[in-house]
mmCIF file of C-alpha atoms in Angstrom:
data_model
loop_
_atom_site.group_PDB
_atom_site.id
_atom_site.type_symbol
_atom_site.label_atom_id
_atom_site.label_comp_id
_atom_site.label_asym_id
_atom_site.label_seq_id
_atom_site.Cartn_x
_atom_site.Cartn_y
_atom_site.Cartn_z
ATOM 1 C CA MET A 19 0.200 31.099 -0.146
ATOM 2 C CA ARG A 20 -1.897 27.449 0.459
ATOM 3 C CA ALA A 21 -4.997 27.342 1.822
ATOM 4 C CA ALA A 22 -5.478 25.878 5.040
ATOM 5 C CA THR A 23 -6.902 23.070 4.571
ATOM 6 C CA THR A 24 -5.137 22.364 1.247
ATOM 7 C CA HIS A 25 -2.077 19.477 1.889
ATOM 8 C CA ARG A 26 0.838 19.503 -0.014
ATOM 9 C CA VAL A 27 2.698 16.281 -1.214
ATOM 10 C CA ILE A 28 5.896 16.672 -2.030
ATOM 11 C CA LEU A 29 6.518 14.033 -4.882
ATOM 12 C CA GLY A 30 10.199 12.820 -5.537
ATOM 13 C CA ILE A 31 10.639 11.908 -8.970
ATOM 14 C CA GLY A 32 13.694 9.081 -9.243
ATOM 15 C CA GLY A 33 15.336 8.292 -12.772
ATOM 16 C CA GLY A 34 13.893 5.243 -14.443
ATOM 17 C CA ILE A 35 11.577 4.519 -17.378
ATOM 18 C CA ALA A 36 8.389 3.961 -14.771
ATOM 19 C CA ALA A 37 8.859 7.718 -14.480
ATOM 20 C CA TYR A 38 6.205 8.494 -17.249
ATOM 21 C CA LYS A 39 3.181 6.887 -14.747
ATOM 22 C CA ILE A 40 3.884 9.448 -12.793
ATOM 23 C CA CYS A 41 2.464 12.080 -14.524
ATOM 24 C CA GLU A 42 -0.806 10.713 -14.199
ATOM 25 C CA VAL A 43 -0.448 10.408 -10.627
ATOM 26 C CA ALA A 44 0.536 14.066 -10.563
ATOM 27 C CA SER A 45 -2.323 15.607 -12.919
ATOM 28 C CA SER A 46 -5.031 13.789 -10.456
ATOM 29 C CA LEU A 47 -3.628 15.479 -7.192
ATOM 30 C CA ALA A 48 -3.620 18.796 -8.862
ATOM 31 C CA LYS A 49 -6.625 18.371 -10.185
ATOM 32 C CA ILE A 50 -8.650 17.297 -6.752
ATOM 33 C CA GLY A 51 -6.885 20.836 -5.219
ATOM 34 C CA VAL A 52 -3.945 19.073 -3.648
ATOM 35 C CA ASP A 53 -0.242 21.561 -3.305
ATOM 36 C CA VAL A 54 1.621 19.494 -5.677
ATOM 37 C CA VAL A 55 5.650 20.208 -5.560
ATOM 38 C CA PRO A 56 7.906 17.990 -8.083
ATOM 39 C CA VAL A 57 11.347 17.057 -6.687
ATOM 40 C CA MET A 58 13.373 15.280 -9.502
ATOM 41 C CA THR A 59 17.132 13.739 -9.685
ATOM 42 C CA ALA A 60 19.314 14.751 -11.992
ATOM 43 C CA GLY A 61 18.154 11.036 -13.293
ATOM 44 C CA ALA A 62 14.322 11.571 -13.460
ATOM 45 C CA GLN A 63 15.119 14.334 -15.726
ATOM 46 C CA GLU A 64 16.081 11.795 -18.589
ATOM 47 C CA PHE A 65 12.876 10.590 -18.673
ATOM 48 C CA VAL A 66 10.592 13.423 -17.774
ATOM 49 C CA THR A 67 11.793 16.620 -18.327
ATOM 50 C CA PRO A 68 10.650 19.280 -15.147
ATOM 51 C CA LEU A 69 8.338 21.320 -17.814
ATOM 52 C CA SER A 70 6.357 18.430 -18.429
ATOM 53 C CA LEU A 71 6.226 18.341 -14.377
ATOM 54 C CA ALA A 72 5.183 21.320 -13.716
ATOM 55 C CA THR A 73 2.726 22.244 -15.921
ATOM 56 C CA LEU A 74 0.883 19.019 -14.745
ATOM 57 C CA CYS A 75 1.482 19.799 -11.080
ATOM 58 C CA ARG A 76 1.155 23.587 -11.193
ATOM 59 C CA HIS A 77 3.431 24.205 -9.676
ATOM 60 C CA PRO A 78 7.110 24.332 -10.247
ATOM 61 C CA ALA A 79 9.681 21.246 -10.436
ATOM 62 C CA TYR A 80 12.635 21.628 -8.059
ATOM 63 C CA THR A 81 16.086 19.713 -9.056
ATOM 64 C CA ASP A 82 19.557 20.484 -8.299
ATOM 65 C CA ARG A 83 20.158 22.904 -9.999
ATOM 66 C CA ASP A 84 17.246 25.131 -7.269
ATOM 67 C CA PHE A 85 19.306 23.155 -4.494
ATOM 68 C CA TRP A 86 22.652 24.470 -5.004
ATOM 69 C CA ALA A 87 21.346 28.453 -6.170
ATOM 70 C CA ALA A 88 20.969 30.538 -3.667
ATOM 71 C CA THR A 89 18.187 32.003 -4.458
ATOM 72 C CA HIS A 90 15.549 31.055 -1.536
ATOM 73 C CA SER A 91 15.221 33.497 1.523
ATOM 74 C CA ARG A 92 15.545 30.340 3.691
ATOM 75 C CA PRO A 93 17.352 27.501 2.353
ATOM 76 C CA LEU A 94 15.038 25.014 0.079
ATOM 77 C CA HIS A 95 15.061 21.613 1.845
ATOM 78 C CA ILE A 96 14.202 23.149 5.063
ATOM 79 C CA ASP A 97 10.663 24.973 3.314
ATOM 80 C CA LEU A 98 10.302 21.875 1.168
ATOM 81 C CA GLY A 99 10.763 19.936 4.469
ATOM 82 C CA GLU A 100 8.573 21.245 7.009
ATOM 83 C CA SER A 101 5.636 22.374 4.453
ATOM 84 C CA ALA A 102 5.265 18.489 3.609
ATOM 85 C CA ASP A 103 2.111 16.788 4.487
ATOM 86 C CA LEU A 104 3.200 13.753 3.033
ATOM 87 C CA LEU A 105 6.000 12.787 0.994
ATOM 88 C CA VAL A 106 6.624 10.551 -2.093
ATOM 89 C CA ILE A 107 9.396 8.783 -3.949
ATOM 90 C CA ALA A 108 8.111 6.938 -6.765
ATOM 91 C CA PRO A 109 10.126 6.070 -8.453
ATOM 92 C CA LEU A 110 12.635 4.924 -6.181
ATOM 93 C CA THR A 111 15.593 3.702 -7.170
ATOM 94 C CA ALA A 112 18.066 1.638 -5.254
ATOM 95 C CA ASN A 113 20.671 4.052 -5.503
ATOM 96 C CA THR A 114 17.979 6.510 -3.818
ATOM 97 C CA LEU A 115 17.000 3.141 -1.428
ATOM 98 C CA GLY A 116 20.509 2.801 0.592
ATOM 99 C CA LYS A 117 21.147 6.663 0.135
ATOM 100 C CA LEU A 118 17.970 6.686 2.460
ATOM 101 C CA ALA A 119 18.674 3.470 4.339
ATOM 102 C CA HIS A 120 22.146 4.856 5.361
ATOM 103 C CA GLY A 121 20.562 8.487 6.297
ATOM 104 C CA LEU A 122 22.973 9.961 3.552
ATOM 105 C CA ALA A 123 21.299 12.963 1.172
ATOM 106 C CA ASP A 124 23.497 14.588 -1.458
ATOM 107 C CA ASN A 125 20.674 16.255 -3.603
ATOM 108 C CA LEU A 126 18.083 18.520 -2.994
ATOM 109 C CA LEU A 127 15.187 14.842 -2.786
ATOM 110 C CA THR A 128 17.285 13.172 -0.554
ATOM 111 C CA ASN A 129 17.648 16.270 1.753
ATOM 112 C CA THR A 130 14.171 16.867 1.532
ATOM 113 C CA VAL A 131 13.306 13.513 3.132
ATOM 114 C CA LEU A 132 15.688 14.264 6.530
ATOM 115 C CA ALA A 133 14.894 17.222 7.065
ATOM 116 C CA SER A 134 11.087 16.194 7.086
ATOM 117 C CA THR A 135 8.929 14.892 9.725
ATOM 118 C CA CYS A 136 5.723 14.330 7.343
ATOM 119 C CA PRO A 137 4.914 10.166 6.938
ATOM 120 C CA VAL A 138 6.484 9.077 3.665
ATOM 121 C CA LEU A 139 5.359 6.776 0.705
ATOM 122 C CA LEU A 140 8.134 4.609 -0.979
ATOM 123 C CA VAL A 141 7.159 3.355 -4.089
ATOM 124 C CA PRO A 142 9.939 1.198 -5.996
ATOM 125 C CA ALA A 143 10.625 0.111 -9.617
ATOM 126 C CA MET A 144 13.471 -1.554 -10.946
ATOM 127 C CA ASN A 145 14.811 -4.504 -12.972
ATOM 128 C CA THR A 146 14.157 -7.333 -11.009
ATOM 129 C CA ASP A 147 17.583 -9.055 -10.583
ATOM 130 C CA MET A 148 18.313 -5.401 -9.089
ATOM 131 C CA TRP A 149 15.357 -5.759 -6.812
ATOM 132 C CA GLN A 150 16.592 -9.590 -5.903
ATOM 133 C CA GLN A 151 19.701 -8.393 -4.767
ATOM 134 C CA HIS A 152 20.458 -9.516 -0.798
ATOM 135 C CA SER A 153 21.510 -5.894 -0.660
ATOM 136 C CA VAL A 154 18.670 -3.928 -1.771
ATOM 137 C CA GLN A 155 16.181 -6.190 0.229
ATOM 138 C CA ARG A 156 18.029 -5.216 3.026
ATOM 139 C CA ASN A 157 18.197 -1.751 2.553
ATOM 140 C CA TRP A 158 14.110 -2.178 1.677
ATOM 141 C CA GLN A 159 13.759 -4.004 5.423
ATOM 142 C CA GLN A 160 15.638 -1.499 7.123
ATOM 143 C CA LEU A 161 13.397 1.298 5.946
ATOM 144 C CA LEU A 162 10.289 -0.952 6.219
ATOM 145 C CA ALA A 163 11.226 -0.411 10.390
ATOM 146 C CA ASP A 164 10.991 2.767 10.588
ATOM 147 C CA PRO A 165 6.834 3.670 10.991
ATOM 148 C CA ARG A 166 7.578 7.102 9.299
ATOM 149 C CA TYR A 167 7.593 4.537 6.639
ATOM 150 C CA HIS A 168 5.446 3.229 4.070
ATOM 151 C CA ALA A 169 5.167 1.270 0.923
ATOM 152 C CA ILE A 170 3.763 -0.153 -2.748
ATOM 153 C CA ALA A 171 6.013 -2.832 -2.939
ATOM 154 C CA PRO A 172 7.077 -3.320 -7.049
ATOM 155 C CA GLY A 173 4.637 -5.379 -8.670
ATOM 156 C CA ALA A 174 4.771 -8.046 -11.141
ATOM 157 C CA GLY A 175 5.013 -8.383 -14.751
ATOM 158 C CA ARG A 176 6.391 -7.762 -18.204
ATOM 159 C CA LEU A 177 9.507 -4.575 -17.545
ATOM 160 C CA ALA A 178 11.250 -2.247 -19.429
ATOM 161 C CA CYS A 179 14.010 -4.538 -19.905
ATOM 162 C CA ASP A 180 12.293 -7.325 -21.825
ATOM 163 C CA ARG A 181 12.566 -9.755 -18.698
ATOM 164 C CA VAL A 182 9.109 -10.839 -16.502
ATOM 165 C CA GLY A 183 9.511 -10.488 -13.198
ATOM 166 C CA GLN A 184 8.917 -8.458 -9.714
ATOM 167 C CA GLY A 185 9.729 -4.759 -10.142
ATOM 168 C CA ARG A 186 6.973 -3.361 -11.621
ATOM 169 C CA LEU A 187 6.479 0.383 -10.743
ATOM 170 C CA ALA A 188 1.827 0.122 -9.041
ATOM 171 C CA GLU A 189 -0.021 1.728 -11.113
ATOM 172 C CA PRO A 190 -1.093 5.358 -10.531
ATOM 173 C CA GLN A 191 -5.161 3.873 -9.001
ATOM 174 C CA GLU A 192 -3.461 2.343 -6.219
ATOM 175 C CA ILE A 193 -0.504 5.525 -6.064
ATOM 176 C CA LEU A 194 -3.438 7.636 -5.666
ATOM 177 C CA ALA A 195 -5.403 5.441 -3.013
ATOM 178 C CA VAL A 196 -3.042 5.015 -0.226
ATOM 179 C CA ILE A 197 -1.786 8.529 -0.795
ATOM 180 C CA ASP A 198 -5.619 9.569 -0.331
ATOM 181 C CA SER A 199 -5.153 7.120 2.305
ATOM 182 C CA LEU A 200 -2.289 8.528 4.271
ATOM 183 C CA LEU A 201 -3.191 12.408 3.895
ATOM 184 C CA LEU A 202 -6.613 11.493 6.159
ATOM 185 C CA THR A 203 -4.158 9.529 8.518
ATOM 186 C CA ARG A 204 -1.416 10.990 8.773
ATOM 187 C CA GLY A 205 0.355 7.682 8.020
ATOM 188 C CA GLN A 206 -0.926 6.335 11.460
ATOM 189 C CA ARG A 207 -1.047 2.311 11.631
ATOM 190 C CA ASP A 208 -3.954 1.490 14.533
ATOM 191 C CA LEU A 209 -4.829 -1.452 12.815
ATOM 192 C CA ALA A 210 -1.606 -3.071 13.005
ATOM 193 C CA GLY A 211 -1.541 -6.380 14.528
ATOM 194 C CA LYS A 212 -5.237 -6.896 13.578
ATOM 195 C CA HIS A 213 -7.194 -8.842 11.429
ATOM 196 C CA LEU A 214 -9.382 -8.048 9.791
ATOM 197 C CA LEU A 215 -12.549 -10.256 8.280
ATOM 198 C CA ILE A 216 -14.460 -8.251 5.731
ATOM 199 C CA SER A 217 -17.766 -8.467 3.512
ATOM 200 C CA ALA A 218 -18.705 -7.252 -0.079
ATOM 201 C CA GLY A 219 -20.526 -7.333 -2.525
ATOM 202 C CA SER A 220 -23.969 -9.016 -3.907
ATOM 203 C CA THR A 221 -24.551 -12.869 -3.616
ATOM 204 C CA GLN A 222 -26.736 -14.182 -6.377
ATOM 205 C CA GLU A 223 -29.235 -17.112 -5.347
ATOM 206 C CA TYR A 224 -29.817 -19.364 -8.812
ATOM 207 C CA LEU A 225 -32.838 -19.843 -10.174
ATOM 208 C CA ASP A 226 -31.571 -22.053 -13.163
ATOM 209 C CA PRO A 227 -28.019 -21.501 -14.843
ATOM 210 C CA VAL A 228 -28.643 -18.278 -16.247
ATOM 211 C CA ARG A 229 -31.683 -16.853 -13.650
ATOM 212 C CA PHE A 230 -30.919 -15.592 -10.286
ATOM 213 C CA ILE A 231 -31.925 -13.546 -7.099
ATOM 214 C CA GLY A 232 -29.641 -11.043 -6.440
ATOM 215 C CA ASN A 233 -29.525 -6.799 -5.788
ATOM 216 C CA PRO A 234 -27.259 -3.844 -7.425
ATOM 217 C CA SER A 235 -24.514 -3.808 -5.310
ATOM 218 C CA THR A 236 -21.069 -3.949 -7.023
ATOM 219 C CA GLY A 237 -18.701 -4.509 -3.916
ATOM 220 C CA LYS A 238 -17.303 -0.914 -3.588
ATOM 221 C CA MET A 239 -17.841 0.127 -0.039
ATOM 222 C CA GLY A 240 -16.279 -3.142 0.626
ATOM 223 C CA VAL A 241 -12.639 -3.016 -1.826
ATOM 224 C CA ALA A 242 -12.926 0.557 -0.209
ATOM 225 C CA LEU A 243 -12.930 -1.169 3.353
ATOM 226 C CA ALA A 244 -10.274 -3.420 2.441
ATOM 227 C CA GLN A 245 -8.214 -0.749 1.131
ATOM 228 C CA ALA A 246 -8.787 1.163 4.155
ATOM 229 C CA ALA A 247 -8.325 -1.530 6.611
ATOM 230 C CA ALA A 248 -4.677 -2.293 4.651
ATOM 231 C CA HIS A 249 -3.364 1.355 4.515
ATOM 232 C CA ARG A 250 -3.708 1.360 8.094
ATOM 233 C CA GLY A 251 -1.687 -1.715 8.510
ATOM 234 C CA ALA A 252 -4.888 -4.573 8.897
ATOM 235 C CA ALA A 253 -3.991 -7.780 7.780
ATOM 236 C CA VAL A 254 -6.635 -8.270 5.375
ATOM 237 C CA THR A 255 -9.596 -11.537 4.443
ATOM 238 C CA LEU A 256 -12.629 -10.108 1.884
ATOM 239 C CA VAL A 257 -14.716 -12.644 1.474
ATOM 240 C CA HIS A 258 -16.607 -11.229 -1.917
ATOM 241 C CA GLY A 259 -19.496 -11.950 -4.282
ATOM 242 C CA PRO A 260 -19.511 -11.263 -7.832
ATOM 243 C CA MET A 261 -17.242 -8.108 -8.896
ATOM 244 C CA ALA A 262 -15.523 -6.765 -11.489
ATOM 245 C CA VAL A 263 -12.251 -7.609 -12.243
ATOM 246 C CA GLU A 264 -10.801 -3.984 -11.445
ATOM 247 C CA HIS A 265 -11.912 -3.564 -8.060
ATOM 248 C CA ARG A 266 -10.333 -6.791 -8.022
ATOM 249 C CA GLN A 267 -6.829 -5.703 -8.874
ATOM 250 C CA ALA A 268 -7.480 -3.127 -6.825
ATOM 251 C CA LEU A 269 -6.424 -4.407 -3.407
ATOM 252 C CA THR A 270 -3.260 -5.139 -2.830
ATOM 253 C CA GLY A 271 -1.805 -7.245 -0.335
ATOM 254 C CA VAL A 272 -4.931 -8.533 0.617
ATOM 255 C CA GLN A 273 -6.682 -11.673 0.350
ATOM 256 C CA GLN A 274 -9.468 -12.739 -0.978
ATOM 257 C CA ILE A 275 -12.168 -15.521 -0.951
ATOM 258 C CA ALA A 276 -14.579 -15.554 -3.920
ATOM 259 C CA VAL A 277 -18.155 -16.750 -2.964
ATOM 260 C CA THR A 278 -21.023 -16.413 -5.213
ATOM 261 C CA THR A 279 -23.923 -17.430 -3.308
ATOM 262 C CA ALA A 280 -25.271 -16.780 0.578
ATOM 263 C CA ALA A 281 -24.624 -20.562 1.834
ATOM 264 C CA GLU A 282 -20.982 -20.022 0.974
ATOM 265 C CA MET A 283 -20.307 -16.928 1.864
ATOM 266 C CA GLN A 284 -21.746 -18.441 5.058
ATOM 267 C CA GLN A 285 -18.864 -20.727 5.229
ATOM 268 C CA ALA A 286 -16.548 -18.623 4.037
ATOM 269 C CA LEU A 287 -16.690 -16.296 6.717
ATOM 270 C CA VAL A 288 -17.877 -18.904 9.572
ATOM 271 C CA ALA A 289 -13.990 -20.427 8.400
ATOM 272 C CA GLN A 290 -11.886 -17.310 8.653
ATOM 273 C CA LEU A 291 -13.800 -16.160 11.888
ATOM 274 C CA PRO A 292 -11.430 -17.240 14.357
ATOM 275 C CA GLN A 293 -8.018 -15.120 13.019
ATOM 276 C CA ALA A 294 -10.435 -11.857 12.794
ATOM 277 C CA ASP A 295 -10.190 -9.153 15.324
ATOM 278 C CA TRP A 296 -12.856 -7.471 13.520
ATOM 279 C CA ILE A 297 -15.646 -8.774 11.215
ATOM 280 C CA ILE A 298 -17.145 -6.055 9.020
ATOM 281 C CA MET A 299 -20.477 -6.640 6.999
ATOM 282 C CA ALA A 300 -20.695 -4.785 4.125
ATOM 283 C CA ALA A 301 -21.511 -7.088 1.773
ATOM 284 C CA ALA A 302 -25.545 -6.799 0.813
ATOM 285 C CA VAL A 303 -26.219 -10.631 0.866
ATOM 286 C CA ALA A 304 -29.949 -12.172 -0.530
ATOM 287 C CA ASP A 305 -32.689 -12.638 2.224
ATOM 288 C CA VAL A 306 -33.930 -15.187 0.190
ATOM 289 C CA ARG A 307 -33.598 -17.957 -2.658
ATOM 290 C CA PRO A 308 -35.383 -20.171 -4.897
ATOM 291 C CA ARG A 309 -36.607 -22.992 -3.286
ATOM 292 C CA ASP A 310 -35.964 -25.499 -6.325
ATOM 293 C CA ARG A 311 -32.761 -24.822 -8.626
ATOM 294 C CA ALA A 312 -32.914 -26.667 -11.906
ATOM 295 C CA PRO A 313 -29.552 -27.908 -13.070
ATOM 296 C CA GLN A 314 -30.502 -26.969 -16.916
ATOM 297 C CA LYS A 315 -31.700 -23.494 -18.173
ATOM 298 C CA LEU A 316 -35.778 -23.635 -17.921
ATOM 299 C CA PRO A 317 -37.732 -22.965 -20.950
ATOM 300 C CA LYS A 318 -39.744 -19.218 -21.046
ATOM 301 C CA ALA A 319 -43.137 -21.430 -20.532
ATOM 302 C CA ALA A 320 -41.795 -23.514 -17.804
ATOM 303 C CA LEU A 321 -40.838 -20.558 -16.039
ATOM 304 C CA PRO A 322 -44.020 -20.639 -12.418
ATOM 305 C CA ASP A 323 -45.957 -17.737 -11.999
ATOM 306 C CA GLN A 324 -45.507 -17.859 -8.859
ATOM 307 C CA LEU A 325 -41.080 -18.261 -7.892
ATOM 308 C CA PRO A 326 -41.769 -20.679 -4.315
ATOM 309 C CA LEU A 327 -38.883 -18.759 -2.245
ATOM 310 C CA ALA A 328 -36.747 -20.224 1.097
ATOM 311 C CA PRO A 329 -34.882 -17.959 3.479
ATOM 312 C CA VAL A 330 -31.260 -18.029 3.239
ATOM 313 C CA PRO A 331 -28.837 -17.740 6.028
ATOM 314 C CA ASP A 332 -28.684 -14.644 8.287
ATOM 315 C CA ILE A 333 -25.008 -14.336 8.551
ATOM 316 C CA ALA A 334 -24.653 -11.353 10.884
ATOM 317 C CA ALA A 335 -26.562 -12.764 13.433
ATOM 318 C CA HIS A 336 -25.110 -16.600 13.089
ATOM 319 C CA LEU A 337 -21.472 -14.797 13.789
ATOM 320 C CA ALA A 338 -22.419 -12.739 16.309
ATOM 321 C CA SER A 339 -23.782 -16.167 18.179
ATOM 322 C CA LEU A 340 -19.718 -18.063 17.124
ATOM 323 C CA LYS A 341 -17.420 -14.583 18.452
ATOM 324 C CA LYS A 342 -15.495 -14.374 21.132
ATOM 325 C CA ASP A 343 -15.725 -11.335 23.860
ATOM 326 C CA HIS A 344 -12.628 -9.943 22.131
ATOM 327 C CA GLN A 345 -13.749 -9.535 18.657
ATOM 328 C CA ARG A 346 -16.027 -6.587 17.101
ATOM 329 C CA LEU A 347 -18.354 -7.542 15.058
ATOM 330 C CA ILE A 348 -20.183 -4.774 13.540
ATOM 331 C CA GLY A 349 -23.273 -4.782 10.751
ATOM 332 C CA PHE A 350 -24.920 -2.735 7.388
ATOM 333 C CA ALA A 351 -28.117 -1.369 7.052
ATOM 334 C CA ALA A 352 -28.739 -0.158 3.747
ATOM 335 C CA GLN A 353 -32.309 1.877 4.474
ATOM 336 C CA THR A 354 -34.793 4.346 1.818
ATOM 337 C CA GLY A 355 -36.438 6.603 3.987
ATOM 338 C CA GLU A 356 -36.039 6.817 7.218
ATOM 339 C CA ILE A 357 -32.189 5.054 8.112
ATOM 340 C CA GLU A 358 -31.649 4.650 11.781
ATOM 341 C CA SER A 359 -34.700 3.475 13.580
ATOM 342 C CA PRO A 360 -34.192 0.617 11.355
ATOM 343 C CA ALA A 361 -30.870 0.508 11.663
ATOM 344 C CA ARG A 362 -30.827 0.808 15.510
ATOM 345 C CA GLN A 363 -33.049 -2.778 15.481
ATOM 346 C CA LYS A 364 -31.193 -4.452 13.517
ATOM 347 C CA LEU A 365 -27.985 -3.646 15.042
ATOM 348 C CA GLN A 366 -29.818 -5.110 18.680
ATOM 349 C CA ARG A 367 -31.878 -7.772 16.683
ATOM 350 C CA LYS A 368 -28.821 -9.782 15.555
ATOM 351 C CA GLY A 369 -26.335 -8.653 18.147
ATOM 352 C CA LEU A 370 -23.814 -6.084 16.422
ATOM 353 C CA ASP A 371 -21.390 -4.056 18.284
ATOM 354 C CA ALA A 372 -22.144 -1.379 15.756
ATOM 355 C CA ILE A 373 -23.912 -0.614 12.345
ATOM 356 C CA VAL A 374 -23.450 1.507 9.539
ATOM 357 C CA ALA A 375 -27.050 2.921 8.190
ATOM 358 C CA ASN A 376 -27.013 4.072 5.105
ATOM 359 C CA PRO A 377 -29.474 5.414 2.465
ATOM 360 C CA ILE A 378 -29.666 3.992 -1.116
ATOM 361 C CA ASP A 379 -32.048 6.387 -2.201
ATOM 362 C CA ARG A 380 -30.739 9.227 -2.121
ATOM 363 C CA ALA A 381 -28.077 11.128 -5.504
ATOM 364 C CA ASN A 382 -24.467 9.592 -5.001
ATOM 365 C CA SER A 383 -25.293 7.363 -2.302
ATOM 366 C CA GLY A 384 -24.997 3.454 -1.747
ATOM 367 C CA PHE A 385 -24.919 0.260 -4.628
ATOM 368 C CA GLY A 386 -22.605 1.445 -7.893
ATOM 369 C CA SER A 387 -21.963 5.186 -6.055
ATOM 370 C CA ASP A 388 -18.148 6.393 -5.291
ATOM 371 C CA SER A 389 -19.613 8.205 -2.575
ATOM 372 C CA ASN A 390 -21.987 7.024 0.439
ATOM 373 C CA GLN A 391 -23.217 8.734 3.304
ATOM 374 C CA ALA A 392 -24.200 6.911 6.208
ATOM 375 C CA ILE A 393 -24.831 6.872 10.080
ATOM 376 C CA LEU A 394 -22.546 5.187 12.175
ATOM 377 C CA LEU A 395 -24.100 3.231 15.473
ATOM 378 C CA GLY A 396 -22.768 1.736 18.741
ATOM 379 C CA ARG A 397 -24.491 -1.123 20.594
ATOM 380 C CA SER A 398 -24.185 1.495 23.822
ATOM 381 C CA GLY A 399 -25.748 4.417 22.176
ATOM 382 C CA GLN A 400 -22.901 6.165 20.280
ATOM 383 C CA ARG A 401 -23.453 7.960 17.641
ATOM 384 C CA HIS A 402 -22.037 9.893 14.301
ATOM 385 C CA GLU A 403 -23.358 11.166 10.709
ATOM 386 C CA VAL A 404 -21.443 11.119 8.146
ATOM 387 C CA PRO A 405 -21.705 13.170 5.152
ATOM 388 C CA ALA A 406 -21.841 12.254 1.733
ATOM 389 C CA CYS A 407 -17.848 11.537 0.871
ATOM 390 C CA ALA A 408 -16.227 9.164 -1.466
ATOM 391 C CA LYS A 409 -16.836 5.226 -0.020
ATOM 392 C CA ARG A 410 -12.793 5.197 1.319
ATOM 393 C CA HIS A 411 -13.430 8.095 3.252
ATOM 394 C CA LEU A 412 -16.643 7.121 4.647
ATOM 395 C CA ALA A 413 -13.971 3.580 5.534
ATOM 396 C CA HIS A 414 -11.959 5.494 7.716
ATOM 397 C CA GLN A 415 -14.209 7.515 9.717
ATOM 398 C CA ILE A 416 -15.564 3.766 10.557
ATOM 399 C CA TYR A 417 -12.382 2.394 11.898
ATOM 400 C CA ASP A 418 -11.801 5.302 14.019
ATOM 401 C CA PHE A 419 -15.463 5.204 14.989
ATOM 402 C CA VAL A 420 -14.901 1.406 15.810
ATOM 403 C CA ASN A 421 -11.893 2.769 17.666
ATOM 404 C CA ALA A 422 -13.294 4.709 19.523
ATOM 405 C CA LEU A 423 -15.907 2.400 20.806
ATOM 406 C CA GLY A 424 -13.013 0.574 23.191
ATOM 407 C CA ASP A 425 -11.916 -2.760 23.350
ATOM 408 C CA ARG A 426 -14.108 -5.425 24.804
#
């Protein structure tokens, strides 16, 4: 008997060489306490053994042999379907895709899908020519029109057949990120039809080509916000400062605009503002810049003893002066010590609709951390405290909070 707080994920594995990647997904989920139940098609067993999946999942791997065996008190597909919080099919083959699109069920996996009501995550992988077939694309689009189905489209690259093109299975970390969001939101797409404009990372204000004023922000919170919004159905534009390649690669389907300075960030955000419904200012923008910028590296002896500084634009306040009545502007306040009072002042002073006050002087919070904690404040006095959690979990709670503010 699983604990009431444990999520159960039915992990359906189709027949394809990409099945080996699912071993990492299965192991990662099991390690964080998710109840992972592998269900393998006959084709999948040609690439990965049931014993391998059972060992990684800490749970028996079910096959069609179990489906047809009279060893269960209730039909196996009914038990699996009714107990699932999420069903993931990866790799999704053209064969299984066609069956699902037409409501067909001739094996344990497809019968379990029809016997369940939970969200289903589809992660296809196949040869480029197979993926581009009209019939395959028709089936794909038909399933995507059903709100129950969520998907990670195949990526492009070198395939097992040596073809270079679209058809690669999504990487395990991307699959895990979407699974995480779907378990948190139960598959809701409450941001569908909205366009979110998000800023992330630090800005850098240069003294010369190699020296700058900046801060330790890595952009992880902004990446989490962009992922969570996309997983909830939003169109997302992320304007970000210098950021690690792995963070940028984690943003499939998100429009990215790279900038360096505060002035460049303001220009990009103002340009994107008209199409945005919500603007989330998660970037740690520099407060000042060197008054003068040298075109060449200054010799050490030429560095000034006192550095003349000039203010940078207050981007959040400027956006507040430009936004329309239907738009919501949410700021961030990275603070040390007592965080709530300064955040409330910033909320009012800058004309924000809500603000996220988060400490940067506590363990496992703030810049560079994978986790965060915050106090969420609304303009009309709303308040919600979020204890330490993964940054993507905080992002979802921020969206829940903003949704609860109601329409303007």
